[in-house]
Every structure is written in C-alpha cells, then in structure tokens.
Short mmCIF file of C-alpha atoms and ligand atoms in Angstrom, two decimals:
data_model
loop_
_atom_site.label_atom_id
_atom_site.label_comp_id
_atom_site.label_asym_id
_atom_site.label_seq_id
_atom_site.Cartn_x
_atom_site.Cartn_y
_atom_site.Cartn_z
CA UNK A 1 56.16 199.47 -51.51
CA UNK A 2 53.27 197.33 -51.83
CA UNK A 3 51.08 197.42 -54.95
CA UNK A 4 48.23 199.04 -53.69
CA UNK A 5 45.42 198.06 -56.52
CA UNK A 6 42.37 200.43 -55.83
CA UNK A 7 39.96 198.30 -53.72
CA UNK A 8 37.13 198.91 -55.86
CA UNK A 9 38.85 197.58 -58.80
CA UNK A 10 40.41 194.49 -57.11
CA UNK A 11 39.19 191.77 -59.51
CA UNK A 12 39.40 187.84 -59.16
CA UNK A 13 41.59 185.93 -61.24
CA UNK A 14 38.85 184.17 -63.28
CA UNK A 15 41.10 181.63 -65.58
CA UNK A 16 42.52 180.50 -62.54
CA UNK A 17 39.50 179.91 -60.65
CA UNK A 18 37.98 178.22 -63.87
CA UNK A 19 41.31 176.22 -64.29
CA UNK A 20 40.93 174.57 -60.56
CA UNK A 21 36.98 174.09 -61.00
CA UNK A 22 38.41 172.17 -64.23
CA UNK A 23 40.76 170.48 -62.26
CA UNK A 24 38.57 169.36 -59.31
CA UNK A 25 35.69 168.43 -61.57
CA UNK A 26 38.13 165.52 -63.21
CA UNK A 27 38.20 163.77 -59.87
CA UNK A 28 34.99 161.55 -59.53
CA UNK A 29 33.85 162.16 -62.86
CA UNK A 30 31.85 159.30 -64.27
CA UNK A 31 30.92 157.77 -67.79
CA UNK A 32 27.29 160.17 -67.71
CA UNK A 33 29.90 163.31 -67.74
CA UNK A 34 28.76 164.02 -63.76
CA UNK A 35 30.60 163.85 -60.76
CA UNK A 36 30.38 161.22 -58.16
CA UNK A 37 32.10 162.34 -55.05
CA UNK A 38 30.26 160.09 -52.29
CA UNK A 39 31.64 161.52 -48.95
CA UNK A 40 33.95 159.31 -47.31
CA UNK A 41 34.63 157.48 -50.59
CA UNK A 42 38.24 157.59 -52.39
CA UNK A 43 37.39 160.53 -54.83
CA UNK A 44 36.03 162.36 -51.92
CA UNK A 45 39.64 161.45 -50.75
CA UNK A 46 41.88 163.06 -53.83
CA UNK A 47 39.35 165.92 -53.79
CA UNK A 48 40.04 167.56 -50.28
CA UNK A 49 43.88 166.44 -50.81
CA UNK A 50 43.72 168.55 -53.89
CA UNK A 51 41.87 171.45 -52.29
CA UNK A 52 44.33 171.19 -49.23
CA UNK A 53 47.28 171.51 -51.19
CA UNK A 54 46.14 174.51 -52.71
CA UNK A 55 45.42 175.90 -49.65
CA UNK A 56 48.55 175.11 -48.62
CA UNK A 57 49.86 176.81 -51.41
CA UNK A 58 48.00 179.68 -50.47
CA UNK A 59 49.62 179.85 -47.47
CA UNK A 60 46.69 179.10 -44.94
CA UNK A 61 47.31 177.44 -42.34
CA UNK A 62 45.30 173.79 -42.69
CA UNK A 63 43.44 171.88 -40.02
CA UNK A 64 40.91 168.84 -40.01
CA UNK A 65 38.22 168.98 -37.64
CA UNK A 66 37.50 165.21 -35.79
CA UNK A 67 34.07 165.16 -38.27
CA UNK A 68 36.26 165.91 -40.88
CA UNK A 69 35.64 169.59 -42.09
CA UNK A 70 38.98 171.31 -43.72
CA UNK A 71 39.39 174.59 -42.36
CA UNK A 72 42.07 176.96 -43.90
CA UNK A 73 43.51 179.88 -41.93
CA UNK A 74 44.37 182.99 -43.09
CA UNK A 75 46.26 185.00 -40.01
CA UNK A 76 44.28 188.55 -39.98
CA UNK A 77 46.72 192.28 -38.77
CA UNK A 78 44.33 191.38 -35.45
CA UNK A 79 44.01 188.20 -33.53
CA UNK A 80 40.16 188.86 -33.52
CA UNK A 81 37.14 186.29 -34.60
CA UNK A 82 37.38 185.28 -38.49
CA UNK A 83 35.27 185.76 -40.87
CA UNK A 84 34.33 182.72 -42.42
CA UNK A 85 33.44 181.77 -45.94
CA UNK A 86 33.14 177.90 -47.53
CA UNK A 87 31.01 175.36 -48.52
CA UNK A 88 31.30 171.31 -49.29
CA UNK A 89 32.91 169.06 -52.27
CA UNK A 90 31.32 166.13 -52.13
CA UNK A 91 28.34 165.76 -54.27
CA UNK A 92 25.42 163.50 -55.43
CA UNK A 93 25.81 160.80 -57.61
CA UNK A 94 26.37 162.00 -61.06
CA UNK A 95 26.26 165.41 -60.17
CA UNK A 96 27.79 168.62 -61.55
CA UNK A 97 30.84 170.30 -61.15
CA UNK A 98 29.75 173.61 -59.46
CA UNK A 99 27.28 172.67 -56.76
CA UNK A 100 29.54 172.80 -53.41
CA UNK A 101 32.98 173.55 -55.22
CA UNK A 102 32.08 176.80 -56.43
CA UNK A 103 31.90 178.03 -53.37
CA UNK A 104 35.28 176.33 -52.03
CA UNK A 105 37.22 177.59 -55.19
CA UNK A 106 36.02 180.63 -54.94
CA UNK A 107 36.88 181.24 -51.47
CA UNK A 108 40.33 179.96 -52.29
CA UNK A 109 40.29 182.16 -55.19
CA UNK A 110 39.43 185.37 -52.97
CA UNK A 111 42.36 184.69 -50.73
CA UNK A 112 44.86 184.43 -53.62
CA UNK A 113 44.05 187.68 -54.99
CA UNK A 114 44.37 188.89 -51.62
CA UNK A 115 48.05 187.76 -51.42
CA UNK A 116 48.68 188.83 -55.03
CA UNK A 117 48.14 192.15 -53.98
CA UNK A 118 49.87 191.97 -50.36
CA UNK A 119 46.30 192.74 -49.08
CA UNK A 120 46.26 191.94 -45.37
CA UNK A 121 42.63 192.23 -43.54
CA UNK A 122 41.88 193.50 -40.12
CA UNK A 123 40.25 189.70 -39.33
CA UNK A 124 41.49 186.75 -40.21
CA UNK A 125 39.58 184.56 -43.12
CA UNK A 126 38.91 181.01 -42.77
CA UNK A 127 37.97 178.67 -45.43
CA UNK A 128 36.06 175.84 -44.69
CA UNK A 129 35.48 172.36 -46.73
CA UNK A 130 32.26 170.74 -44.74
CA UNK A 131 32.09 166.99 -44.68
CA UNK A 132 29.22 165.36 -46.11
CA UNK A 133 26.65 168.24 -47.29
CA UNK A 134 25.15 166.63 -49.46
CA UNK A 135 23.68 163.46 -47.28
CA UNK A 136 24.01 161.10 -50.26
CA UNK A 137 25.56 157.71 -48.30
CA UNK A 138 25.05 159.11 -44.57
CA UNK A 139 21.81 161.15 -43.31
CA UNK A 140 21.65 164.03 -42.14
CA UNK A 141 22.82 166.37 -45.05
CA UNK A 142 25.02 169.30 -44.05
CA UNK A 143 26.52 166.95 -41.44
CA UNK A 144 29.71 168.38 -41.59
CA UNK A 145 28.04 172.17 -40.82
CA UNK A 146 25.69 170.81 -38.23
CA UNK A 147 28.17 169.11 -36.56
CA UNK A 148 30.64 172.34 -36.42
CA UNK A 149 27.05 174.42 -35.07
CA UNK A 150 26.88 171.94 -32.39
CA UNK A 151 23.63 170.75 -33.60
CA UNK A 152 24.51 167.22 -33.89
CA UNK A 153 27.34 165.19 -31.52
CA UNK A 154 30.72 164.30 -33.38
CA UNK A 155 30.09 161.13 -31.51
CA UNK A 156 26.83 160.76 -33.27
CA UNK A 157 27.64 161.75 -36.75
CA UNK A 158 30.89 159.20 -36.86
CA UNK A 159 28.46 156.44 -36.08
CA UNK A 160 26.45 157.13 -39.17
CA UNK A 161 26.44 153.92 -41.30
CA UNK A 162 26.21 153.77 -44.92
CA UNK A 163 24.89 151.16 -47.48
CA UNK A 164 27.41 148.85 -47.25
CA UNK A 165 27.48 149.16 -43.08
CA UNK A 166 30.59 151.06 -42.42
CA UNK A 167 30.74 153.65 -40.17
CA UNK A 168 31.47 157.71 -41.62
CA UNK A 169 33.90 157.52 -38.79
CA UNK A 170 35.60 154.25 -40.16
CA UNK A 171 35.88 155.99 -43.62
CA UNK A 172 37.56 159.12 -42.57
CA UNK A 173 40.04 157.46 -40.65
CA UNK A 174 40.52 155.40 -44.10
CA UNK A 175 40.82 158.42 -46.52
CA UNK A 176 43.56 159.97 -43.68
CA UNK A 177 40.72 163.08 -42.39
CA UNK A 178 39.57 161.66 -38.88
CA UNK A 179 40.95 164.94 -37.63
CA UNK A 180 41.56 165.88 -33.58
CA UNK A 181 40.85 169.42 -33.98
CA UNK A 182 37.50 170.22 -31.66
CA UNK A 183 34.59 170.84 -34.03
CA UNK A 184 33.22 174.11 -34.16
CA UNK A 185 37.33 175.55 -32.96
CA UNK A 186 36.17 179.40 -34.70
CA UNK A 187 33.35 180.90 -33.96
CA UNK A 188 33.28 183.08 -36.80
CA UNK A 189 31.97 186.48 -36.93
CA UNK A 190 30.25 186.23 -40.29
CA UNK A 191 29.65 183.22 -42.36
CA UNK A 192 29.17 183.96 -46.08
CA UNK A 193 28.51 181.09 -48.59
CA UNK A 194 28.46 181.80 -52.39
CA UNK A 195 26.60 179.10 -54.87
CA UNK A 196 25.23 178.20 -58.03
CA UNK A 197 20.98 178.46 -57.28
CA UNK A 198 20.63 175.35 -58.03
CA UNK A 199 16.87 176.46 -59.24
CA UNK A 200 15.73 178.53 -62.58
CA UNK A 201 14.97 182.12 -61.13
CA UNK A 202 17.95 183.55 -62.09
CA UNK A 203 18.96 182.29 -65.40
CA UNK A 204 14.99 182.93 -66.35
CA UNK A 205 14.76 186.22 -64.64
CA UNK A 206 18.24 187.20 -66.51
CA UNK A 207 19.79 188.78 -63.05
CA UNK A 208 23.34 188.58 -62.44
CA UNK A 209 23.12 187.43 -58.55
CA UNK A 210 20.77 186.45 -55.94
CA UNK A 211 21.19 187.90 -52.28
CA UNK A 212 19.76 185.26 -50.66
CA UNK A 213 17.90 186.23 -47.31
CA UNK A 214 16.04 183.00 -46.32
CA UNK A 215 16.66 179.45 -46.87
CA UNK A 216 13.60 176.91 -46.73
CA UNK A 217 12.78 173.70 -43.95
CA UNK A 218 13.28 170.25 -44.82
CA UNK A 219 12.14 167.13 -43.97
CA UNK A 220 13.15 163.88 -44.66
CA UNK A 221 11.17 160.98 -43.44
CA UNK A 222 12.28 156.51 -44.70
CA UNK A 223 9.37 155.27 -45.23
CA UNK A 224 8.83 151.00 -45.19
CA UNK A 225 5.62 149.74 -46.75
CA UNK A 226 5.18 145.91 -45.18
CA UNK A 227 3.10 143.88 -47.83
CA UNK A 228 2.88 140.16 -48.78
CA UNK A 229 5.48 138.95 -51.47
CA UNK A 230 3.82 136.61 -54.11
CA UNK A 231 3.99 134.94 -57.00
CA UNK A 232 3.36 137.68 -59.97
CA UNK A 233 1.16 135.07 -61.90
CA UNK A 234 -0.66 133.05 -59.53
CA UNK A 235 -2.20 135.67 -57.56
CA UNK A 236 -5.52 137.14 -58.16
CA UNK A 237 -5.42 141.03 -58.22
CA UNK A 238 -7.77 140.91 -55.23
CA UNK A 239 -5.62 138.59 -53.25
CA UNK A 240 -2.44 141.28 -53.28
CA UNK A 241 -1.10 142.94 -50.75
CA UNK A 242 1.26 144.71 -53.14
CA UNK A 243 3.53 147.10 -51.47
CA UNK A 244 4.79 148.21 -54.65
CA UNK A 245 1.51 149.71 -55.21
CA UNK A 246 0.96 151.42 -52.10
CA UNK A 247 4.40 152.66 -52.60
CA UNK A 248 2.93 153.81 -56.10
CA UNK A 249 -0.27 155.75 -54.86
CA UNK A 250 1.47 157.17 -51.75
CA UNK A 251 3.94 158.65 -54.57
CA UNK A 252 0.80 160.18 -56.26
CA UNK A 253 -0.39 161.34 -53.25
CA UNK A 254 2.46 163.47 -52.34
CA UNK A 255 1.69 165.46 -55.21
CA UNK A 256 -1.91 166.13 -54.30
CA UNK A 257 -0.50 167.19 -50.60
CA UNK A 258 1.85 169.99 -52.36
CA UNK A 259 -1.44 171.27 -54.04
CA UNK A 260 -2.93 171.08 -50.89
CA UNK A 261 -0.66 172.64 -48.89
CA UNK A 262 0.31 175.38 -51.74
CA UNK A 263 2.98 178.26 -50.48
CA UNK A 264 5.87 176.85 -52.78
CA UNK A 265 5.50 173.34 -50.75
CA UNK A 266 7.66 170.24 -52.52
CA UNK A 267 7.63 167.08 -52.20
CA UNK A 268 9.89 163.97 -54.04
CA UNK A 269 10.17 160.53 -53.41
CA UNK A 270 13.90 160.08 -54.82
CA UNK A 271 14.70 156.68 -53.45
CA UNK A 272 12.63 153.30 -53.76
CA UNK A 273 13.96 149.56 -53.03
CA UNK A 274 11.56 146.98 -53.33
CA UNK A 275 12.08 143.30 -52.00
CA UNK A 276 12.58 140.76 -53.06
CA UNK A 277 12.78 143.40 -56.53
CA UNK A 278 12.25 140.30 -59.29
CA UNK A 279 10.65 140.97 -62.08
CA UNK A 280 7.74 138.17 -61.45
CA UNK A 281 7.02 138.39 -57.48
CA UNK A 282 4.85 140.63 -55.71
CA UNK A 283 7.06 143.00 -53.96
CA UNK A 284 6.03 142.00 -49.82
CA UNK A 285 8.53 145.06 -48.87
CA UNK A 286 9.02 148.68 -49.85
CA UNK A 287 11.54 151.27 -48.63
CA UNK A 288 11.38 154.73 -49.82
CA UNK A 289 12.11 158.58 -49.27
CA UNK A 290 9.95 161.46 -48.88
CA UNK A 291 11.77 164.96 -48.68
CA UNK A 292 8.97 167.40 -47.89
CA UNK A 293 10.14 171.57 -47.85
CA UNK A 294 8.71 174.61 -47.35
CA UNK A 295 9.96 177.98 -46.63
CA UNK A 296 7.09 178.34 -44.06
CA UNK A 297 7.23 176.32 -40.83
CA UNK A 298 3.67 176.09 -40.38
CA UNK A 299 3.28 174.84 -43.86
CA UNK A 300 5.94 172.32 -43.65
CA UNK A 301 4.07 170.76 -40.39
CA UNK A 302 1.00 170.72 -42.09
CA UNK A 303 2.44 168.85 -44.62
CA UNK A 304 4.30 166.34 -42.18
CA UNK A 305 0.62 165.47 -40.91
CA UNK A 306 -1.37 164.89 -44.09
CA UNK A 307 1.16 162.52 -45.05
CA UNK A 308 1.67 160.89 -41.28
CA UNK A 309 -2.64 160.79 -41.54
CA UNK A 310 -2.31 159.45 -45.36
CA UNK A 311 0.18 156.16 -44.11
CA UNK A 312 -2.10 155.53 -40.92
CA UNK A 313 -5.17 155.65 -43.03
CA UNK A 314 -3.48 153.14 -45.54
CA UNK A 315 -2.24 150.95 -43.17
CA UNK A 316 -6.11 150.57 -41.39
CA UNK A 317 -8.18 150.31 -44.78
CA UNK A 318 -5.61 148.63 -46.60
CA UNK A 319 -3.94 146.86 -43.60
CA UNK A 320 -0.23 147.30 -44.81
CA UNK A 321 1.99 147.08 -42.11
CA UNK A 322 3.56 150.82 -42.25
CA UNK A 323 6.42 152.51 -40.28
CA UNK A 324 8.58 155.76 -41.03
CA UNK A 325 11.09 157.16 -39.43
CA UNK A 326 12.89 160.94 -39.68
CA UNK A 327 16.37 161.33 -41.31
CA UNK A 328 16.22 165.14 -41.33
CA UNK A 329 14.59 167.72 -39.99
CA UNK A 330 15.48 171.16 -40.27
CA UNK A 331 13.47 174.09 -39.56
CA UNK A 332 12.92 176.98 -42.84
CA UNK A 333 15.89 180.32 -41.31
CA UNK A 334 16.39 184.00 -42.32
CA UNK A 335 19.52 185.11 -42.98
CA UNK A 336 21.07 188.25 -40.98
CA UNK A 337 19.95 191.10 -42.54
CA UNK A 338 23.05 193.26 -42.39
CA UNK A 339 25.15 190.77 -44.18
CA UNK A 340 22.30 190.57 -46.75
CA UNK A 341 22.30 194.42 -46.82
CA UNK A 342 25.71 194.67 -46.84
CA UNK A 343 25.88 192.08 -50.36
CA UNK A 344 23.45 194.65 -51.65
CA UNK A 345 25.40 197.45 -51.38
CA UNK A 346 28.08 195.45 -53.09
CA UNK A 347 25.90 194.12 -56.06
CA UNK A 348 25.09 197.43 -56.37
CA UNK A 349 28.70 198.60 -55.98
CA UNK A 350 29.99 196.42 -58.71
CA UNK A 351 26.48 197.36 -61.20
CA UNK A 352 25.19 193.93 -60.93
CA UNK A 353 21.31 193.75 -61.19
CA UNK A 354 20.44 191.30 -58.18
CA UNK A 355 17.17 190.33 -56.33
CA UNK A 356 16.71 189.08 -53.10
CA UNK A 357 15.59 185.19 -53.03
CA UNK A 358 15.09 182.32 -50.70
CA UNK A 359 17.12 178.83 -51.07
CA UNK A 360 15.20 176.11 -52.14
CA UNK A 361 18.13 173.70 -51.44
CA UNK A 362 19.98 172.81 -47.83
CA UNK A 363 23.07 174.46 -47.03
CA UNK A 364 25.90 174.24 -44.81
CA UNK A 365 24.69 178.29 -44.50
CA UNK A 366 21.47 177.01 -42.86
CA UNK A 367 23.46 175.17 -40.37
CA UNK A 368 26.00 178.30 -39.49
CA UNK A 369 23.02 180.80 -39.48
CA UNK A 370 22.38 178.97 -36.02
CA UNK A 371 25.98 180.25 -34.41
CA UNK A 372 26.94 183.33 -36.37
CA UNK A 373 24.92 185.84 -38.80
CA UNK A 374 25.35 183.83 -42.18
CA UNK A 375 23.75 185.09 -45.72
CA UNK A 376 24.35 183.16 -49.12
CA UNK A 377 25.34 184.52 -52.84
CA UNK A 378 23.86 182.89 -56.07
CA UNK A 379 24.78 182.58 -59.26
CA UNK A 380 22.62 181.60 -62.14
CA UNK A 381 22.19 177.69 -62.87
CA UNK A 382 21.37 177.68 -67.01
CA UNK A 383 17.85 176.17 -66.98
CA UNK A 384 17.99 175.43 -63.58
CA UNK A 385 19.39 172.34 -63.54
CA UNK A 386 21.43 171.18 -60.51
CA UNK A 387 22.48 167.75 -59.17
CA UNK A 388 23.10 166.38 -62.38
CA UNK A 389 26.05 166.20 -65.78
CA UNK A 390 24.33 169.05 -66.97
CA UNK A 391 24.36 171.86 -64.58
CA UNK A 392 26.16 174.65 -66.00
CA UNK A 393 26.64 178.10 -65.23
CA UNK A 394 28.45 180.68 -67.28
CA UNK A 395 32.32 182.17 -66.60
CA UNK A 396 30.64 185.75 -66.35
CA UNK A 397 29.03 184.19 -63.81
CA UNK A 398 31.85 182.37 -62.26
CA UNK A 399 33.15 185.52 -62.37
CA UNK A 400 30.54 187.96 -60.86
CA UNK A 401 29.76 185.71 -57.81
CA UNK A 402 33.32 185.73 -56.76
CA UNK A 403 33.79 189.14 -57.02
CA UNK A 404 30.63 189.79 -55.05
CA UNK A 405 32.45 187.98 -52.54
CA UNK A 406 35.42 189.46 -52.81
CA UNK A 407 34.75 192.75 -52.22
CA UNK A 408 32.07 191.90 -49.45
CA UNK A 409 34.65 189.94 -47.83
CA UNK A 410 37.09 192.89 -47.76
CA UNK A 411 34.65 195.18 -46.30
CA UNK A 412 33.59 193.11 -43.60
CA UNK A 413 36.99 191.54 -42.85
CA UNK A 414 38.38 195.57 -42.26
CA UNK A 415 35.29 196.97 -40.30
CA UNK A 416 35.61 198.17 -37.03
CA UNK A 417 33.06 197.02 -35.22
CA UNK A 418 34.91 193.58 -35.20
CA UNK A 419 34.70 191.92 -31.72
O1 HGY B 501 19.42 168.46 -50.22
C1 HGY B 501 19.88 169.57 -50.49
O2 HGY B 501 19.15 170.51 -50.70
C2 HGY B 501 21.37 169.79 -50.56
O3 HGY B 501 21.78 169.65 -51.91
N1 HGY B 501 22.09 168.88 -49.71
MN1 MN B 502 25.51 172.40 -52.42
MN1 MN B 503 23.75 169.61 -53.63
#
C-alpha cells in the first residue's frame, strides 16, 4: 500500500537539501570564504561528479550532453514530453554558495521526496546541470542553455577559448563530460528554474518569493583602447596618449548613459587589463568590459549607441585608436504566463506572500524561454548581495522556494493537457 501523504502537505526534506548545499559549497571554496567553480576547471569537475552521483542515487537515469549539460531522468507513468526543471553549478570567482546550486539541489531535492513517498507523475522530470552559465572563463554566459535552445552551434561553443588558450571543448574532454548525447535530446514541456534573486527586492520588501515573469537584455561588448605607452616621468601631461585614462572617463561615462537612458538601465565595467600594467609607464593598451541591461529592448539599443557614438567621438577628438567587439547579446523575454499563473496559485496555495518581478541577472531560463514556456522562482538574497562570500539566504527560505517548486512541479507534471 503506498504511503499516500496528502499532496498539499507533501513537504521537502529541508536538512537534507541544506546538508548537500553544505556539501557542494566545500568544493571550490577559496581562502575569501567564496566559491570558485570556473567551468571546465577541476572543481567544476568534483562538483557535477558529486551532483551526478546523487542523481544516481536518486535513481535518474544520467546523461551528458556533447556541450556538457547533465541531464537526469526521471521515467514519468507516460512516455510523454518532460517537464524540466535545473539550473548551473559553476560560478564566478569567489562567489556564493546558492547562486546556480540552489536551483540544482533543489530539483534533486523535489525528486527525492517524490520517491520517499512512491509518488510517480504522469510526465517524466528531468533535471538539468547547464555548462558554463555563468560566462566567467568562456563568453557567452548561459552557454550550456543556449547551446541546448539551439541558439548557439555545439561546434561553436567547444571552440570557445579561455585565458590561458584552451579550448571549452579541450577541458570537458579533460574533466571526463565531452558527452555524445545530441544537445537539446528533450524538448521539455515546461521549464521551471528556482533561484536566489540575486538583487535586494525581496529581502527589503520582506516577501517570501518572487514569481518572476520577465527577465531583462544584456549586452556585453570587449572594448580595446589603443594609446601610446610611455615613460610615467618623462612625459609631459600634454604629450600622453594615456589609454588608461580614456579607459577612466569612458568608465564615468557609462554612468552618465544609465542616467540618460533611465528605465532601470545598468551599466558596469567589471574587467580592465592594461599593458604593459607597470607601475611607472603610460599604459599604450587597454582592454575592458562593458555589460549594458535593460528590461526594455528599445532602451537597451539606445544605450548600445550612445556608447558606440561616445568611443567614435573619442577616438576622432582624442585620436585613440578604438575597437569593440560583442561577447553577448541577448534580447530582454517574458516568461509564459500560465506557468507564472500557475506559481501564483501555488504561492498562494502554500500562504506565501509573493510579488511578481523581473530578473535583473541572465539565466539559463532566458535561454529555454526560446523552446518551451519557462518562468523562474526567487528566493530572497539578505541585502542583496550575490556573486560574492557573502550571499546568504535564509533556511526558511531554502525551504519555501523548494516547496513552491514542489508542489508546482506536481501539478504540472499530472495535468492532462500534457502533449
Ligand atoms: O551575468 C549574469 O547575470 C549571470 O550571473 N550569468
Ligand atoms: Mn545563476
Ligand atoms: Mn551568477
């Protein structure tokens, strides 16, 4: 006779879900306290061979896509499309332990419980780990995701070179995940991704979840400022052409074009490398980021130009020799609206206060929205702080979010409208 809990009390098992987000937050962790988990790298490595072995455990059936992307199978009473839920585990450098995992571990957790109660759904679930969301050592971000939604060649995204000029392709084959399984194998009915907001909303705001229904564009453009390098003593200020201070004013500039632009626009230069970078020459060679986003597509354009109108300007009046190039560009989505509706009415369900929110951060849900309807769940981030030691987010929390997807998992995954 099999335990039949009441499905509207079926709870996750939170100390085991906190004890493997312990457990997978150990691997990669540096002397700051965050998490480096480079994609490709070794810990990125012992991460997914932890996470497969408990999937294993789990009894899904495991495969490894040829870019890399873990998928766990969970057979559903009919041989029908899965439902999908997921997210990534490699991170930034020195990031935190919730960004990415949560979502994996979470998943995982749902499908234990599942078992634990000799639940079986309608559709099958898959789990999937996506290679390199985060974009850290190879551009784009969410390559993993965008690969599997046919938006970028498997060919394309193996040639990828990092830093040190190897290959993504070349790394996976190291780390034993160069899988033969055809990207983008399930098309899944529904994609669901649950996440820590990785903003301050909710933690301000005091709401237990966010239903997020939109997620904004990005754009991410390498930017190389040509000057003169020169001795830092010798030369008269009015001699310079000191690319480390065009570098500096096109810096202050991008703020001005967010107050220009307005409608939530952002915009961060995170990486600089000057050359020859000693302390007493004139830096004859900049390279930098820009990561522009905006949850409005017009906006986000009109931001591309001013700063494409700000480097040709510079480059004439200041004759710098200036060239950028695009590592990312990926236009601002809406979520379905009956999976959004249909994590409402299981916030609501549950007596979680919730509001409806757009992401500020990239997904691998952005890139899945583009071959099945896809919606996201947040939980709060304490301060808002993400992508670094301190980003922290409650158990209750913990907690909440995976319940949310539990039970919105269960009622899509027994519908009948299920093609
Ligand atoms: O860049 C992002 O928003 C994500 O963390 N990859
Ligand atoms: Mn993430
Ligand atoms: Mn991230």
């Amino acid at each position: 006779m099999t335990e039949i809990v009441h499905m509207n009390k079926l709870k996750i098992n939170i100390s085991r879900l906190n004890d493997m987000l312990e457990q997978l937050s150990v691997i990669g962790r540096d002397e700051q306290g965050g998490i480096t988990r480079l994609a490709g790298t070794e810990a990125d490595k012992e991460a997914r061979d932890l996470v497969v072995n408990w999937m294993k455990e789990a009894g899904l059936n495991v495969f490894i896509d040829r870019i890399g992307n873990i998928i766990g199978f969970r057979n559903g009473l009919e041989n029908i499309k899965p439902l999908m839920v997921g997210s990534h585990i490699d991170t930034v450098i020195s990031g935190g332990k919730f960004d990415g995992s949560y979502g994996v571990l979470a998943g995982l957790e749902i499908i234990m419980t599942l078992n634990d109660n000799k639940i079986k759904t309608k559709q099958p679930i898959a789990l999937c780990v996506f290679t390199n969301e985060e974009g850290v050592r190879y551009s784009p971000d969410m390559m993993g995701s965008l690969v599997y939604a046919n938006g970028l060649s498997v060919k394309e995204a193996l040639r990828s070179i990092n830093n040190e000029g190897g290959t993504l392709g070349q790394e996976l084959q190291k780390i034993g995940y160069a899988g033969d399984a055809r990207c983008g194998l399930y098309i899944p009915s529904h994609y669901i991704e649950l996440h820590i907001e990785q903003g301050p909303i909710l933690n301000m705001e005091r709401i237990d979840v966010g239903i997020v229904d939109s997620l904004q564009g990005i754009l991410w453009k390498e930017i190389t400022i040509l000057g003169e390098s020169n001795h830092a003593g010798t030369t008269p200020i009015n001699y310079r052409k000191d690319s480390g201070l065009a570098a500096a004013n096109l810096i202050l500039f991008l703020r001005h074009l967010c107050e220009k632009v307005g409608g939530g626009q952002v915009a961060t230069c995170g990486k600089i490398r000057f050359d020859p970078n000693q302390i007493n020459v004139i830096p004859g060679k900049v390279i930098m980021t820009v990561d522009l986003r905006n949850s409005d597509e017009a906006k986000l354009n009109e931001a591309e130009q001013l700063l494409d109108d700000y480097l040709s300007e510079v480059s004439n009046v200041e004759s710098f020799n200036i060239t950028s190039k695009i590592l990312v560009r990926l236009h601002p989505i809406a979520f379905n609206e009956f999976l959004v509706s249909l994590i409402e009415k299981n916030a609501q369900k549950l007596g979680f206060t919730y509001r409806k929110m757009t992401s500020g951060a990239g997904h691998d849900a952005q890139m899945m929205a583009r071959i099945c309807p896809s919606a996201m769940i947040f939980v709060p981030s304490v301060d808002g702080i993400s992508h670094s030691p301190l980003e922290y987010t409650p158990s209750t929390d913990i907690e909440n979010g995976a319940n949310l997807l539990l039970h919105t998992v269960l009622e899509l995954a027994n519908q009948d409208s299920v093609t």
